[in-house]
mmCIF file of C-alpha atoms and ligand atoms in Angstrom:
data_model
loop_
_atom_site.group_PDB
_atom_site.id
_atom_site.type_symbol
_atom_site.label_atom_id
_atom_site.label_comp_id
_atom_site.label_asym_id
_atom_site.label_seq_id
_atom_site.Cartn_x
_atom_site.Cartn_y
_atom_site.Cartn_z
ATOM 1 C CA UNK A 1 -1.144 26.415 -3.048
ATOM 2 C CA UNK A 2 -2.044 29.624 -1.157
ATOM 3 C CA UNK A 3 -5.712 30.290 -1.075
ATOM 4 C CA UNK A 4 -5.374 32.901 -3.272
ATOM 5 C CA UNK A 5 -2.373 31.587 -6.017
ATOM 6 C CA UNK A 6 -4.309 31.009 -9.396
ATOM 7 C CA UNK A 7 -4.266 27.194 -10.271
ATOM 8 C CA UNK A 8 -0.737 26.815 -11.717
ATOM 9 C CA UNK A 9 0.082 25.296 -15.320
ATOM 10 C CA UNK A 10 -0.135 21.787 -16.485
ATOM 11 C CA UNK A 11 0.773 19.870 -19.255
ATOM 12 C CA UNK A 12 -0.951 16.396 -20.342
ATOM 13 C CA UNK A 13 0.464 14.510 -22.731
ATOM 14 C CA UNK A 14 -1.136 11.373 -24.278
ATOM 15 C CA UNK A 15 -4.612 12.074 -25.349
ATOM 16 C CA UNK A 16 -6.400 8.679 -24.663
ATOM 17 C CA UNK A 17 -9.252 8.082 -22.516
ATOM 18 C CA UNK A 18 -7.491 8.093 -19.388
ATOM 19 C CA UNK A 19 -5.212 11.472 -20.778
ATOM 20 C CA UNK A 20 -7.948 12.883 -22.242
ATOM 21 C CA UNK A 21 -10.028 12.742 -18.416
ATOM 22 C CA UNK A 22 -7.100 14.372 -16.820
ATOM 23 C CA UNK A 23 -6.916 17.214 -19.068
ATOM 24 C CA UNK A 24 -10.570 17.739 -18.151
ATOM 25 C CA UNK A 25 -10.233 17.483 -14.721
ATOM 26 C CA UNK A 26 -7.237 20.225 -14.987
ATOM 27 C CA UNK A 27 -9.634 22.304 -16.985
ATOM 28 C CA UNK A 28 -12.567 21.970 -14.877
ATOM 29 C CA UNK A 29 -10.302 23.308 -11.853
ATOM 30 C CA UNK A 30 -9.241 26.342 -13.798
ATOM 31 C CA UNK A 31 -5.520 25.355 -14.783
ATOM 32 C CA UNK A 32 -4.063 26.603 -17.835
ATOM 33 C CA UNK A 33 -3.727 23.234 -19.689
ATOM 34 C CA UNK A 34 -1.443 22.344 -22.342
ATOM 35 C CA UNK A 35 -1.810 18.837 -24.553
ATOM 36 C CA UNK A 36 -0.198 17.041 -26.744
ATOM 37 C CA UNK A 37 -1.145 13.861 -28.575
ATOM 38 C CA UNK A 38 0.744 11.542 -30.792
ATOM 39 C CA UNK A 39 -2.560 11.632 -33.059
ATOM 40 C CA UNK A 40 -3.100 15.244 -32.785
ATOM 41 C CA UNK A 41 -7.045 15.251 -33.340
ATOM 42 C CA UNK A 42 -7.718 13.576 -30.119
ATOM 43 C CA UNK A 43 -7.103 17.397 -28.291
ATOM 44 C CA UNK A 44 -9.237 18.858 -30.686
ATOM 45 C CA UNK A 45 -12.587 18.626 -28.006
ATOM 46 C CA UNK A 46 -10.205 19.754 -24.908
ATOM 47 C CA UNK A 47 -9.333 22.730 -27.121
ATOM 48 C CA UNK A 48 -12.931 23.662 -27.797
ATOM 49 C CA UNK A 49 -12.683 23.692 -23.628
ATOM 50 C CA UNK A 50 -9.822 25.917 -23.838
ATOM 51 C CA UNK A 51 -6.639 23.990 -23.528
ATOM 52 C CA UNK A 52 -3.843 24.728 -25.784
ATOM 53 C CA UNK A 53 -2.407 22.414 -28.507
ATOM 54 C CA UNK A 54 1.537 22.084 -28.366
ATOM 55 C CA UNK A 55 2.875 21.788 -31.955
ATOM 56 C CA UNK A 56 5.047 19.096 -30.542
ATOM 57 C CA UNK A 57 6.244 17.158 -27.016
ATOM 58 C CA UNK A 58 9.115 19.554 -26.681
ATOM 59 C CA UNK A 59 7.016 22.704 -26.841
ATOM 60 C CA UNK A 60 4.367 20.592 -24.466
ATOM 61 C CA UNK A 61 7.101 19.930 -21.677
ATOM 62 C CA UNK A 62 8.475 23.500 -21.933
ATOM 63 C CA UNK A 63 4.668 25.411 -21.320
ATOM 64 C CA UNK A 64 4.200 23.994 -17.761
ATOM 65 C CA UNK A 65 6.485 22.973 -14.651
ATOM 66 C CA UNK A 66 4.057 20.157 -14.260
ATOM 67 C CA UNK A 67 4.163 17.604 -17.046
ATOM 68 C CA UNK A 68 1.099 14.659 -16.827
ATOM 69 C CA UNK A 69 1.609 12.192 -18.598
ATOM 70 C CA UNK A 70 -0.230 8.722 -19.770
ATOM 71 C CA UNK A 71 -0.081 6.868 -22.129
ATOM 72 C CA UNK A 72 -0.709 3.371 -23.244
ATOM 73 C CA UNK A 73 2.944 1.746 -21.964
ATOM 74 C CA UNK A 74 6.334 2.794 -20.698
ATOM 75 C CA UNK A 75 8.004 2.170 -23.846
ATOM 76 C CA UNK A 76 5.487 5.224 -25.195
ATOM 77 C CA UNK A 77 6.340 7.587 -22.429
ATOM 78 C CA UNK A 78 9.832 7.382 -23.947
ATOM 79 C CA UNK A 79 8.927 7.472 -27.826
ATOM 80 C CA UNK A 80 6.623 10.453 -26.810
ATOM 81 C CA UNK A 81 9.026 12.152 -24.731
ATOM 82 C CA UNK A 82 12.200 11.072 -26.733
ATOM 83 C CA UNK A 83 12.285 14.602 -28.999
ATOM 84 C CA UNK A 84 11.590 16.815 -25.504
ATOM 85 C CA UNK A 85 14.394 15.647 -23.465
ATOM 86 C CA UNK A 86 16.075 18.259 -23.235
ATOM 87 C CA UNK A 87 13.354 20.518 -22.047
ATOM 88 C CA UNK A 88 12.591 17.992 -18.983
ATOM 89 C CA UNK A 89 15.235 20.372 -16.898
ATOM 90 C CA UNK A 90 13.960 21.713 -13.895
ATOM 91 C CA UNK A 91 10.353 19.947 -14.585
ATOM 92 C CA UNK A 92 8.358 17.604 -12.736
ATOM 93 C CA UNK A 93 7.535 14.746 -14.192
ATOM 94 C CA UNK A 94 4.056 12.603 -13.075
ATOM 95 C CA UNK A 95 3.788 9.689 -15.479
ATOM 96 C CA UNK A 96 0.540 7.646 -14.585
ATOM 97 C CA UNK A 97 1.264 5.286 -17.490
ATOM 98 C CA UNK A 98 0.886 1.388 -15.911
ATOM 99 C CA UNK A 99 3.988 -0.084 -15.913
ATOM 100 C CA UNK A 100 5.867 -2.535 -13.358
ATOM 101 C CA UNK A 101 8.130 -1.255 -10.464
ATOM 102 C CA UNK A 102 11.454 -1.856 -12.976
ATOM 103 C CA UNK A 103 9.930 0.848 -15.405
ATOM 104 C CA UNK A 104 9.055 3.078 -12.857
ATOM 105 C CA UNK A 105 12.598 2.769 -11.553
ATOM 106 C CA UNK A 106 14.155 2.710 -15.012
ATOM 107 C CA UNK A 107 11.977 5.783 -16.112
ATOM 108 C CA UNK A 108 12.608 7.522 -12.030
ATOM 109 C CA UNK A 109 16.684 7.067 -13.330
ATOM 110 C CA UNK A 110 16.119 8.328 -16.528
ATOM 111 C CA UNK A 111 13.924 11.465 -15.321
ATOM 112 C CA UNK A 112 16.545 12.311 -13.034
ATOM 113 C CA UNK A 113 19.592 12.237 -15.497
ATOM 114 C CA UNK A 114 17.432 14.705 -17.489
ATOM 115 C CA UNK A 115 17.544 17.084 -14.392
ATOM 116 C CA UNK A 116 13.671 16.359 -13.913
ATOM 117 C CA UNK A 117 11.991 15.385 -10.335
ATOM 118 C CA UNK A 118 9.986 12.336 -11.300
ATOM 119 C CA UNK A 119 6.730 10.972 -9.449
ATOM 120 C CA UNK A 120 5.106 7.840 -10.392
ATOM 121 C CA UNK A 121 1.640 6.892 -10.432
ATOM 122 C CA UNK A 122 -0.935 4.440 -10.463
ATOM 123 C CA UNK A 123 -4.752 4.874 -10.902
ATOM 124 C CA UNK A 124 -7.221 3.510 -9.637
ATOM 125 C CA UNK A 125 -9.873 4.451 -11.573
ATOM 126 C CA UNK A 126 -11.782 4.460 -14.990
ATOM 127 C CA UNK A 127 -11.823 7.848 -17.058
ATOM 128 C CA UNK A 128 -15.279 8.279 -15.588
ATOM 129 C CA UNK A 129 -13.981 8.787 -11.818
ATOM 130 C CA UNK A 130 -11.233 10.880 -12.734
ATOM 131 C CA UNK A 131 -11.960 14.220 -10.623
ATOM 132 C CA UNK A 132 -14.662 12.644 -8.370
ATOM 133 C CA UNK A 133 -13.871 11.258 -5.110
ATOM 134 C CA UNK A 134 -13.822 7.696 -6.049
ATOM 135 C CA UNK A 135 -10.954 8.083 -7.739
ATOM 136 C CA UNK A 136 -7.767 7.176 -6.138
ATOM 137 C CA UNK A 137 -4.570 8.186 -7.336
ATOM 138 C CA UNK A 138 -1.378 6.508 -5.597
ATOM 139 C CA UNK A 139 2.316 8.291 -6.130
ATOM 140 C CA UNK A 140 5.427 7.466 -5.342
ATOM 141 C CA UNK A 141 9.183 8.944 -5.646
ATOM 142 C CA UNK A 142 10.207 12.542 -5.620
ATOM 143 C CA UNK A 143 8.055 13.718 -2.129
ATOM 144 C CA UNK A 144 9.156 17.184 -1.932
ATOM 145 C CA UNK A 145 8.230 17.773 -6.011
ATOM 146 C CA UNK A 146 5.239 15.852 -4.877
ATOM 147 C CA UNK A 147 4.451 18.844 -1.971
ATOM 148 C CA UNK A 148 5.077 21.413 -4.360
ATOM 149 C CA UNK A 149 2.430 19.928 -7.321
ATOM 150 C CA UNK A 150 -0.234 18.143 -4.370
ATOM 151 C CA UNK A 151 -3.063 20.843 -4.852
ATOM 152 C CA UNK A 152 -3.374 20.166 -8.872
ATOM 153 C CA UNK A 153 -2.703 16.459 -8.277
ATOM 154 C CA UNK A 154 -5.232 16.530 -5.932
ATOM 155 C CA UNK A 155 -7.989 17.382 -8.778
ATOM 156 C CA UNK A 156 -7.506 14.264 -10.559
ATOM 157 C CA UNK A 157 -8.695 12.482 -7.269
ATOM 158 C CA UNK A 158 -7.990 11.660 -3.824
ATOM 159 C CA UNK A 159 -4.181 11.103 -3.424
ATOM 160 C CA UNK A 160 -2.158 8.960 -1.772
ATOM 161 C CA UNK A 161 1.519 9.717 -1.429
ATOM 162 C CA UNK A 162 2.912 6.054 -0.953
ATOM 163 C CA UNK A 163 7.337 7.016 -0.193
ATOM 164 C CA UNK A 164 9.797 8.015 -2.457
ATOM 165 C CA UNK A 165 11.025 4.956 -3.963
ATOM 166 C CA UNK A 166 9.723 5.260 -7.776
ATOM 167 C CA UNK A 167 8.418 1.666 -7.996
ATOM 168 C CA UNK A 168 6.244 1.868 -4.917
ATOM 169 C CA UNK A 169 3.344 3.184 -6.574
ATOM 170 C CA UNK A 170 3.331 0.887 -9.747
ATOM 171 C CA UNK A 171 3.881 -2.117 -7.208
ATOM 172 C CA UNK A 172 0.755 -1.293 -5.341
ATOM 173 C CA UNK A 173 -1.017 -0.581 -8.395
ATOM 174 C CA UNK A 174 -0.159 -4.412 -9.630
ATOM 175 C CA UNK A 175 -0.979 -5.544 -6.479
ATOM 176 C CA UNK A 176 -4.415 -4.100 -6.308
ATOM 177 C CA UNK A 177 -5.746 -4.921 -10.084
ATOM 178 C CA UNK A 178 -4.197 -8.584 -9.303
ATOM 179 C CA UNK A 179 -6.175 -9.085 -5.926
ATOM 180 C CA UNK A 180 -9.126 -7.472 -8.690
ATOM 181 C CA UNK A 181 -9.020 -9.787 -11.093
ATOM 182 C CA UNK A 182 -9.008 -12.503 -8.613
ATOM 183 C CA UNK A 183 -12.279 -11.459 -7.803
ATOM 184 C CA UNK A 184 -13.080 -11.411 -11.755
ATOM 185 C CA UNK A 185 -11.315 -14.446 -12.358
ATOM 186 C CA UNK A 186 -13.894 -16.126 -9.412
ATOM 187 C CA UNK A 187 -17.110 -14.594 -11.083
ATOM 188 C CA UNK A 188 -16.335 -15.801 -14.553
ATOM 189 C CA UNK A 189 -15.763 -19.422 -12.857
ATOM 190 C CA UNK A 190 -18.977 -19.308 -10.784
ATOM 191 C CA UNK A 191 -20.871 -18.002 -13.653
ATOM 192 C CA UNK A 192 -19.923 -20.822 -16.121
ATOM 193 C CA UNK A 193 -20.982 -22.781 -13.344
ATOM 194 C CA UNK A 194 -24.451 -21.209 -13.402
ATOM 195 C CA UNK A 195 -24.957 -21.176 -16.861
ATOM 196 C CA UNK A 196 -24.041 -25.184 -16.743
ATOM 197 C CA UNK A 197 -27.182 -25.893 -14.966
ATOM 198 C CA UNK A 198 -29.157 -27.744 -17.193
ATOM 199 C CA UNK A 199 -26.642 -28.104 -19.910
ATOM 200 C CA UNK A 200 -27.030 -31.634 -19.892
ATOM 201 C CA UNK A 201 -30.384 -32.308 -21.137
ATOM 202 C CA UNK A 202 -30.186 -29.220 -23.042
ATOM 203 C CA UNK A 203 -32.398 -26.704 -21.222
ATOM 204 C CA UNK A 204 -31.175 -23.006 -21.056
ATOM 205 C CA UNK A 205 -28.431 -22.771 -18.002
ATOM 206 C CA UNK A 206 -29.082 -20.779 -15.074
ATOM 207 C CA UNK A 207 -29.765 -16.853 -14.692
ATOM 208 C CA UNK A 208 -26.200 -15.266 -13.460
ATOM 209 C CA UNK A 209 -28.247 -12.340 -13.122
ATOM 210 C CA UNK A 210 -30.635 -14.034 -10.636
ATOM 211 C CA UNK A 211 -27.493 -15.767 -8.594
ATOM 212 C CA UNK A 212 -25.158 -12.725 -8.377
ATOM 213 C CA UNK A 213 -27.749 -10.316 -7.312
ATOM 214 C CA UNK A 214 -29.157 -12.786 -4.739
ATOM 215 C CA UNK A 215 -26.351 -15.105 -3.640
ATOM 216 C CA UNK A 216 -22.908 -14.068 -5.196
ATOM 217 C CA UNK A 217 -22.342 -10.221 -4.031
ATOM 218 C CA UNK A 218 -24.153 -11.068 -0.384
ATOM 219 C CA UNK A 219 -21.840 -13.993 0.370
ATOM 220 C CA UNK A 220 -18.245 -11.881 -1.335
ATOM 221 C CA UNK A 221 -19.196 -8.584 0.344
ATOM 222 C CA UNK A 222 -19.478 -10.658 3.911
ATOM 223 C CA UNK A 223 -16.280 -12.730 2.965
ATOM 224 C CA UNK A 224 -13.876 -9.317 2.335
ATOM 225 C CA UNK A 225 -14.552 -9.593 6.197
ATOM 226 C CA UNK A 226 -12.489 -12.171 6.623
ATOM 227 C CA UNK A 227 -9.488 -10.219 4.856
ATOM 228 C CA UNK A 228 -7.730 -7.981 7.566
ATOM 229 C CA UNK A 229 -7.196 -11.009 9.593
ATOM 230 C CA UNK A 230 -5.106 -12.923 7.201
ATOM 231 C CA UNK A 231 -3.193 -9.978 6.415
ATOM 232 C CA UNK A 232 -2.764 -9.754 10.074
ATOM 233 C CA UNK A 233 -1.802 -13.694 9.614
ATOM 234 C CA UNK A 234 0.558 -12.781 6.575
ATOM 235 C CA UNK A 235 2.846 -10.300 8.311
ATOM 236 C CA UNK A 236 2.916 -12.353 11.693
ATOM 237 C CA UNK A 237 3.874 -15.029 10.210
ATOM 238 C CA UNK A 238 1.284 -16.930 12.552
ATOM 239 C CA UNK A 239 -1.070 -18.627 10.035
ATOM 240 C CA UNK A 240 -3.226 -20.881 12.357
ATOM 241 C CA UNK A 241 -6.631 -20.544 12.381
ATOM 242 C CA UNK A 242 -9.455 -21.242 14.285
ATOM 243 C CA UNK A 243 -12.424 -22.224 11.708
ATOM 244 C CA UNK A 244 -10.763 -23.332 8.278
ATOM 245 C CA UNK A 245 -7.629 -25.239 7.919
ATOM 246 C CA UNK A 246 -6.059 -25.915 5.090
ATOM 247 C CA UNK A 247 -6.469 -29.890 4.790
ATOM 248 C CA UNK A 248 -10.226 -29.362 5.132
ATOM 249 C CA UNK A 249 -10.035 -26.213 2.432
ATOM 250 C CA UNK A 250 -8.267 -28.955 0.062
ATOM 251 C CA UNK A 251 -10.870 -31.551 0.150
ATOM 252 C CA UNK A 252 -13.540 -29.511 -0.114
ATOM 253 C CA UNK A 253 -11.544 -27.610 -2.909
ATOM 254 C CA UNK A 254 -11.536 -31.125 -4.989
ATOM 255 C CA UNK A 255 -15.088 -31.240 -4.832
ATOM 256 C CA UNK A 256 -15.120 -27.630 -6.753
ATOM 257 C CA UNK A 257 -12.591 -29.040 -9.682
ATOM 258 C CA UNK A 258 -14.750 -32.492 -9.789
ATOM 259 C CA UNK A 259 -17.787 -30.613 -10.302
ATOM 260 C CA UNK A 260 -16.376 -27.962 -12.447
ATOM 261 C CA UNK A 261 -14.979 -31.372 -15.090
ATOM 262 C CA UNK A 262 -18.636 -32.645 -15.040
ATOM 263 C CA UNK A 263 -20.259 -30.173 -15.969
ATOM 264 C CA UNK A 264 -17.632 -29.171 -18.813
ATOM 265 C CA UNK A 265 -16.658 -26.143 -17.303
ATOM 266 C CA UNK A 266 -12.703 -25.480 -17.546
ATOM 267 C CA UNK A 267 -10.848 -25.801 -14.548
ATOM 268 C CA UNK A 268 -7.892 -23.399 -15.681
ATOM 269 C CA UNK A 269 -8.973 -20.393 -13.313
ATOM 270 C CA UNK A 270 -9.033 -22.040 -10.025
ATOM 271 C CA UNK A 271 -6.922 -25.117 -10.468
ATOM 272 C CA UNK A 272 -3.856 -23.246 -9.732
ATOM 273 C CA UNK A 273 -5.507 -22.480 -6.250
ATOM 274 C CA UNK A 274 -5.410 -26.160 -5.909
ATOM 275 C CA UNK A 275 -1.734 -27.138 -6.636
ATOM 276 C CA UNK A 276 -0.529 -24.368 -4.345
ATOM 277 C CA UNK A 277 -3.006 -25.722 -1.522
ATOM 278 C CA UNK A 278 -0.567 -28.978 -1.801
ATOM 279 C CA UNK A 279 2.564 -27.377 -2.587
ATOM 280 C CA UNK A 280 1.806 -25.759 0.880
ATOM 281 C CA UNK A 281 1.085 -28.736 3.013
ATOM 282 C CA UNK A 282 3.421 -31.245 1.495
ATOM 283 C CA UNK A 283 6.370 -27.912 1.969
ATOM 284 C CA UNK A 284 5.398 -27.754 5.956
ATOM 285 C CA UNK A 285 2.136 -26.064 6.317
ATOM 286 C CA UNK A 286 0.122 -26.978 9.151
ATOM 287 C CA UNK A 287 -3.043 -28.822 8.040
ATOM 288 C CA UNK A 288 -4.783 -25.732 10.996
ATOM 289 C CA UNK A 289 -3.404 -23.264 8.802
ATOM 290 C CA UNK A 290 -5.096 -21.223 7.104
ATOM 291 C CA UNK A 291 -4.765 -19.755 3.371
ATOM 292 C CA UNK A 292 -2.712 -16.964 4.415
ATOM 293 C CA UNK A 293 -0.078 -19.464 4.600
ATOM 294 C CA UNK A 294 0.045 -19.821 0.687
ATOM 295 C CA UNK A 295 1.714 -16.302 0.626
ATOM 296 C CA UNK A 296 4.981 -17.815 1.713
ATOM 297 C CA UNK A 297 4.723 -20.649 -0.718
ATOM 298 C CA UNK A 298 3.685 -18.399 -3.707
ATOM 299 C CA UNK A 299 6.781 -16.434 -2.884
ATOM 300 C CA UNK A 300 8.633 -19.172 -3.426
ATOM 301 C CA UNK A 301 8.741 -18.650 -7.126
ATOM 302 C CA UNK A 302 10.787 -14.980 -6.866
ATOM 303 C CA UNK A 303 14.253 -15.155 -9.425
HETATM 304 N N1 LIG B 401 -8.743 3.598 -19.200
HETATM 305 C C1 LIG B 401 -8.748 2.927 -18.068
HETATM 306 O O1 LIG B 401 -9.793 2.484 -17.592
HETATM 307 C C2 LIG B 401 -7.472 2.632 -17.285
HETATM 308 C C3 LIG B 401 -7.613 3.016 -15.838
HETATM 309 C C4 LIG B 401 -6.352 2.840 -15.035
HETATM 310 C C5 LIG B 401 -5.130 3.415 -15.743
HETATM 311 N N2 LIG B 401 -5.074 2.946 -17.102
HETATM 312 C C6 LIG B 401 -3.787 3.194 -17.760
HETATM 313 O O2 LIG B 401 -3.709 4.522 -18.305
HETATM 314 C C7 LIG B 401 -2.866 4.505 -19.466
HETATM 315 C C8 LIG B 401 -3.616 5.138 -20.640
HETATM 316 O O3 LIG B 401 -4.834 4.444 -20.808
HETATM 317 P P1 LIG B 401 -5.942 4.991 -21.808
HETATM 318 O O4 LIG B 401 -7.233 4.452 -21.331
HETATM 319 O O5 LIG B 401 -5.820 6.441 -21.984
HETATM 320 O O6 LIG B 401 -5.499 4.222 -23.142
HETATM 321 P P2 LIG B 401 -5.875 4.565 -24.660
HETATM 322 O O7 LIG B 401 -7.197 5.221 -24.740
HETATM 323 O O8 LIG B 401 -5.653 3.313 -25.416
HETATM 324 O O9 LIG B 401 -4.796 5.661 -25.087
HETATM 325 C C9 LIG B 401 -3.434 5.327 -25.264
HETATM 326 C C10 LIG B 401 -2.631 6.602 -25.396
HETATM 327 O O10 LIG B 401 -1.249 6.252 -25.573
HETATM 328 C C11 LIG B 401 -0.778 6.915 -26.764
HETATM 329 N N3 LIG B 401 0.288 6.162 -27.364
HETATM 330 C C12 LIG B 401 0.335 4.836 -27.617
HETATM 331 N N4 LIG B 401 1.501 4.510 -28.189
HETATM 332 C C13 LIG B 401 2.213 5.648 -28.310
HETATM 333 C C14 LIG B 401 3.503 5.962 -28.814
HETATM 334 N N5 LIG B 401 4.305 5.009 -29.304
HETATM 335 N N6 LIG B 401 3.922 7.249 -28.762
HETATM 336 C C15 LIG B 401 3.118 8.223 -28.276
HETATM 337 N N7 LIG B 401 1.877 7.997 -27.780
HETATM 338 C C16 LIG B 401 1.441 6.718 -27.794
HETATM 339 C C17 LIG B 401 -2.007 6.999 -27.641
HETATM 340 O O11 LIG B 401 -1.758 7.932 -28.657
HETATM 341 P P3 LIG B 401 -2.633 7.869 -30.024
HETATM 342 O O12 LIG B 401 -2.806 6.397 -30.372
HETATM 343 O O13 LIG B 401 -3.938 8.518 -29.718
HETATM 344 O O14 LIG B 401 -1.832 8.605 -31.029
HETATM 345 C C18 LIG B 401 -3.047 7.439 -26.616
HETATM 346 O O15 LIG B 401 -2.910 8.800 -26.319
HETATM 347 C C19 LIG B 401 -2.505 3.041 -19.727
HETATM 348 O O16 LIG B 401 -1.215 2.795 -19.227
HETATM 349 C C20 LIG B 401 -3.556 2.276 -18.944
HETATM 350 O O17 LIG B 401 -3.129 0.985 -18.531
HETATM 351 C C21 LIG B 401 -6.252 3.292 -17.903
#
């Protein structure tokens, strides 16, 4: 946008928390804003802010060459967008909705036949972020509708234009929030862990508090370390490592499930960590490789 262009027209539609942060965030940098919502109270606050209420999706689509929109699920973009079809001509298209790389292809195809450019996104963020610079936005699919809209993208967040195949963004999106709730999926086993302390004769288990401040966040913030060199591992193809093979992970790693059964805690979050430690080593792995070599194994299971 030249410096001095006024902040061009956008449309949001969907009206939850995430919608209902990027209509603020549009506001806040002085676009004219148009919303719609199926539940059409949910715009009433962003019109005491000064957006306009569309009186339906088609009327939303046609006010702005920019149409945001998210929603809960893919299969809403479409009932939301279903009666405005015909007004997607010669608009573009951003749908932030999560969805997996097929939708985003799907949806890409269907945008298209409507005579729409079509971006996809994924955000990572909570409403909170949205128009702070912790909030990363990635996109994918139409790059040269993506140039001509970057400037009002770029208020929702920092963005990252990932290539033009629609499903890019949605796969890195899945691919982040899984490597997330790996993370989650850890602290919710090493906290039952803590709170197991004791359990046995009845006293109160330990403070999670007390062991993630102290001892859990030190020892994962110094382990991300480790990270860029299995990646490096990954895409080589070179697993080996120097300090922790695989046939010493595995032994140690029965030690975790054995003390995990005795103390009552579940094993279903890290068990399957287990199996694919053997799956590996009994398909070829070298007992000196290293976990990166699991990647190969877990992709075993594509069709
Ligand atoms: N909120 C978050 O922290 C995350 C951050 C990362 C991205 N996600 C994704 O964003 C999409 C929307 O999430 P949301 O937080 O806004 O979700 P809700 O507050 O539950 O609002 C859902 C909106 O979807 C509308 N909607 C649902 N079904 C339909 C439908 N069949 N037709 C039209 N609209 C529909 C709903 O409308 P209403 O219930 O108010 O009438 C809301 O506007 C989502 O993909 C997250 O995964 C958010």
């Amino acid at each position: 946008m030249p410096a001095s262009a006024s902040p061009a027209p956008v449309t949001v539609v969907g009206l939850g928390d995430m919608g209902t942060a990027l209509a603020r965030a549009f506001l806040t940098a002085g676009h004219p804003v148009t919303v719609w919502n199926r539940s059409a109270a949910k715009a009433d606050p962003l019109v005491a802010e000064g957006a306009v209420r569309a009186a339906s999706p088609a009327a939303a689509v046609e006010a702005s060459p920019l149409v945001v929109a998210c929603v809960l699920d893919y299969p809403a973009l479409r009932e939301a967008l279903g009666s405005a079809e015909s007004r997607l001509d010669g608009r573009t298209l951003v749908n932030l909705t999560n969805g997996t790389p097929e939708e985003a292809q799907e949806t890409g195809a269907w945008a298209r036949g409507l005579g729409a450019a079509y971006i996809d996104g994924g955000i990572m963020a909570v409403p909170a972020m949205i128009g702070t610079p912790d909030a990363a936005v990635l996109y994918s699919g139409d790059a040269s509708a993506f140039g001509r809209h970057e400037a009002a993208l770029r208020v929702l967040g920092p963005a990252s234009f990932l290539g033009p195949a629609d499903g890019t963004a949605a796969l890195n999106d899945i691919a982040l929030l899984t490597g997330m709730y790996g993370l989650l999926g850890g602290f919710v086993h090493a906290a039952a862990l803590i709170r197991s302390e004791g359990a046995a004769d009845g006293s109160e288990g330990g403070s999670v508090t007390e062991f993630t401040e102290n001892r859990l966040l030190p020892w994962l913030t110094a382990m991300t370390g480790i990270l860029p060199a299995l990646a490096r591992q990954v895409d080589s193809g070179d697993f080996r490592t120097e300090g922790s093979g695989l046939a010493m992970q595995l032994r140690a790693y029965e030690n975790f499930l054995s003390a995990s059964r005795a103390r009552g805690v579940r094993t279903d979050l890290i068990a399957p960590f287990h199996a694919l430690m053997e799956r590996a080593l009994s398909a070829g792995a070298g007992p000196s490789d290293d976990v990166s070599a699991l990647v190969d194994t877990l992709r075993d299971g594509r069709g």
